[in-house]
Amino acid sequence: MKKITLLRNQILLFAIVLATNFSRGQVSASALSFDGANDYVELGDIMPATYTKEAWFYLSNLSLQNNLISGGLDGQHALYPSVDYGNRLSAGHNGTWNAVQDPNPIIANTWYHVALTYDAATTTMKMYKNGVLVATNTNVPPFNGGNAARLGAFDTGNLLGGKLDEVRIWNRVLPECEIQNNMNSELSADQVGLVAYYKCNQGIDSADNTAITTLTDASGNNNTGTLNGFALSGSNSNWVSPGGVVTGTMSPEQLSVTSPQVFCTAATVADLTATGIGIKWYSSLASVNELIATTALTSGTTYYVSQTIGSCESPRRAVVVTINTTPAPTATSTQAFNKDATVANLTATGTDLKWYADPTGGTPLANSTPITGGTYYVSQTVSGCESSRLAVQVNLNASALDFDGIDDKVNCDTAISTTLSDTNKLTVEAWIKTTRDSNVETIVSNHGNGSSTQFDLRTVNGEFDCFIGFGSYVVTGGTVIPDTWQHVAMVFDGTSVTLYVDGVNVGTTPTPSNYNLPTSVAPMILGYNGYGEIFKGQMDEVRIWNKALTQTEIQNNRNCELGPGQTNLLAYYQFNQGLDNRNNSTVTTVSDASNNANMGILDGFTLTGNTSNWTATSIVTTGNTCSTNLNNDHFEFSSKTAVYPNPSSGIFSLNTDARAAIVVYDLNGKIIKSENINTGNTNLNLNSSPNGIYLLKITHDNNQVETIKLIKK
C-alpha cells in the first residue's frame, strides 16, 4: 500500500512540474533581444525625410555602440547611446552623430523610452527621453545616401546588445504631448502618419522561435522587418519577455471621421460628425481660428478636424463636404378620386416617391392606405437625399347625396310623371341609409296632388312602404336598419305591386287587371312629398323605369352601376357629382344618366360640410358597371333564388323554390365552398373567407343555372 501511495505522489509531482514548465513555455514574448554580436533587423527603404523615431530600449552591454534605429551608408541617420559618447543617447545625420545628445548616460538593465523628431523643412532635431525634452538642434541638414533603416545596427555593424520594444517610425514630427500620451501603451488604431510599427510581441518567451524570422509591421503598411543573425532560442538573441510596455495597454483612441460627408439640405459646422475628444473644425490645415458651430457649409469644400486630449491637439484630418439639394417632385396640385382609391392612385413625377399625411415628420403612407379627402404631401429621394414635401389637395368624388331631414329635396319636375301617366308598368329603385326609423320618410314620390298621385316609395315607422295611386294599393314589409345601406325597390307589373328589400320579396299586393297609373303632371321629388314626409340620411342609385323588373334583374343590378343600352329607363340618378363633404355650392343639380335629361334641382341643401351635401359614402362603387343587362326580352327562370343580406358581413341567407347545388368562387375562379341545398331557407357561411366579391353559381334540379354576385364586407 505504501508503494502505491508513493507512486501516486511521484506521478502527481511529475504532472505539476510538466504543467509548470508548459505554462512557462507558453508566455508570449513582448520584446526582441539582440546579442551584440551579429543580430540586427533590416527594415528596407522606409525612412521619411521628416520623421519621428520612437522605441523602448534596454541595454545589457554598455561597451557597444548600441544602435537603436539607424541606417548606414544607404541612409545616413543614427540614434544610439554609444559607448563612444559615454553611453549618452545621441543622434544625428551624415557623420555628425551627436547633433543632439542627452547630457545624462544610460544605466544598464533599465528600460527607457526615446523619441527623436526631425523636421526637414526647419532642420530642427529634438530628443526626448521618457517623454522629457533633453536636447534640441535647429541646424541639422537632412540625411543623405538613401532611405534605409535598421534596428540594432548601422549598416551591419555597431550592433546593439540589449532589447527593443514598441518601435515606431512616423512621417511627421510628433509634439511632446503626443509622445507623452502614447509612450506607455500600445498604439490604438487609425494613427496619422505612422510609417512602421513593431510591437515585438511575436514568438514565445525564450522558447524555440526558429520559425519566426520576420518582424511584423502593425501599421498596416506591410513594412515587414527581416531578422538577421538571431539564434531564436534561449533567453538571448530571441523573442523575450517582459518588454517596455505591457501588452494590451492601449493609448487614447484616435480621432475617427468619415469623408465625404453628404447632406441633403443646407448644413452648418454643427452638422459635421467626428468621433473623438475636444473636437475642433477648421477651414484649412494652417488655419488658426476654429470654425463656430453656426458656420454654413459649402458643397465641394474640404474642412479639417482635430481632437484634443489634455493639452495635446491631434493632426487635422480632411473631410470633403457635399450638399445635395433635392427639389420636391412635381404633381397636379388638386387630384380627385373615387371613394375606393388608395395612396397607390396618387400621382406625382419624381424618383422614389413617398406620400405623407403631414408636411413634416411622420412615416410614409403604405400604398394600400385608403384615401380620404384633404391635403397629402409627397417627396422624392435622389442619391439618398429626400426632398422637401409638396402639398397636394386630394378630393374624393361624391357618390351619394346627404339629406338633412329638414328641408332638403330634389325636384325632378313633371316629365317623368307625364310619361308614366295611364301606364301599367313601373319600377322604382334606390339605395338609402337613413339615420332614423320612427318617422315617415319619402324616398321617391309624386305624392301630394290628391288623386293624381302615381306612386310613393318611403319608410313608415321602421318598415319600408310603397303604394300606387292615392294610397290605393299598399305594400309594407322589411325592417329599416338605421345607419345601414339598404336597397329598396317597388315593382308594378299590371297585376300586383311588389316590394323588395335587398333583393328579397317582402310583400305583394294584387291590383285589378285593368288598373293603370293615374294621369299626373305632379313633379317627381326625391326625399320629400306634399305631406311633409321628409327623408333624413343618404341616398344613391335612384332609378325609375316604365317597366316591371324581375327579381333576378333587381338582384343582378343593385350592387353596381347600370351600363349603357338600358330600355325603358326613365331617370337614373347616380349622385356621382361634387366632392366628398367639400364646398359644393356650385353643384346644384343632379344629372340624369338615362339620357332623358330628367335633371333634378337641389332645393334646401347647404352644400358644405358633412351633412346636406354631396358625400362619398355610397356602397356602390363608382365605375363598377353591372356585367349583365337582364330585361323583359330575356327568359325568366321558373326556379328562383333570393340572397339576403347582400352585402353581408359573413352569413348570407338563400331562399330558393327548388332544390339546387351551389358553388362559391372567388374572382380568380377558385372554389371556396360547394354544397347541396333544399327548398326554402339555407344559410351560407363565408365568415372564414376574406372580405371581397364572390360569385355564387346555383344549379337547380331542373338544370336552370343562376349566377349571383356576393359581397362580403
XYZ file of C-alpha atoms in Angstrom, residues 28 31 41 69 84 104 137 154 162 328 331-332 335 359 377 413 421 446 457 469 477 481 498 521 591 616 664 694:
28
model
C 4.164 35.264 -25.130
C 10.386 42.337 -26.770
C 16.749 43.753 -38.316
C 17.077 52.912 -35.091
C 31.968 56.498 -27.642
C 22.999 62.014 -18.801
C 19.346 71.469 -32.549
C 24.405 50.910 -38.544
C 20.060 44.683 -25.356
C -39.528 68.474 -54.495
C -47.608 66.939 -59.231
C -51.018 68.230 -60.130
C -56.396 65.445 -57.596
C -45.959 68.344 -44.083
C -47.654 65.579 -49.088
C -90.024 68.226 -62.462
C -99.486 58.578 -66.958
C -95.038 62.379 -56.847
C -91.767 54.764 -52.068
C -102.461 55.635 -56.860
C -92.530 44.991 -45.252
C -81.989 49.457 -40.207
C -94.269 44.027 -55.031
C -98.444 66.427 -64.010
C -77.578 64.660 -63.574
C -68.541 59.653 -50.882
C -69.000 29.749 -54.478
C -67.540 36.235 -54.793
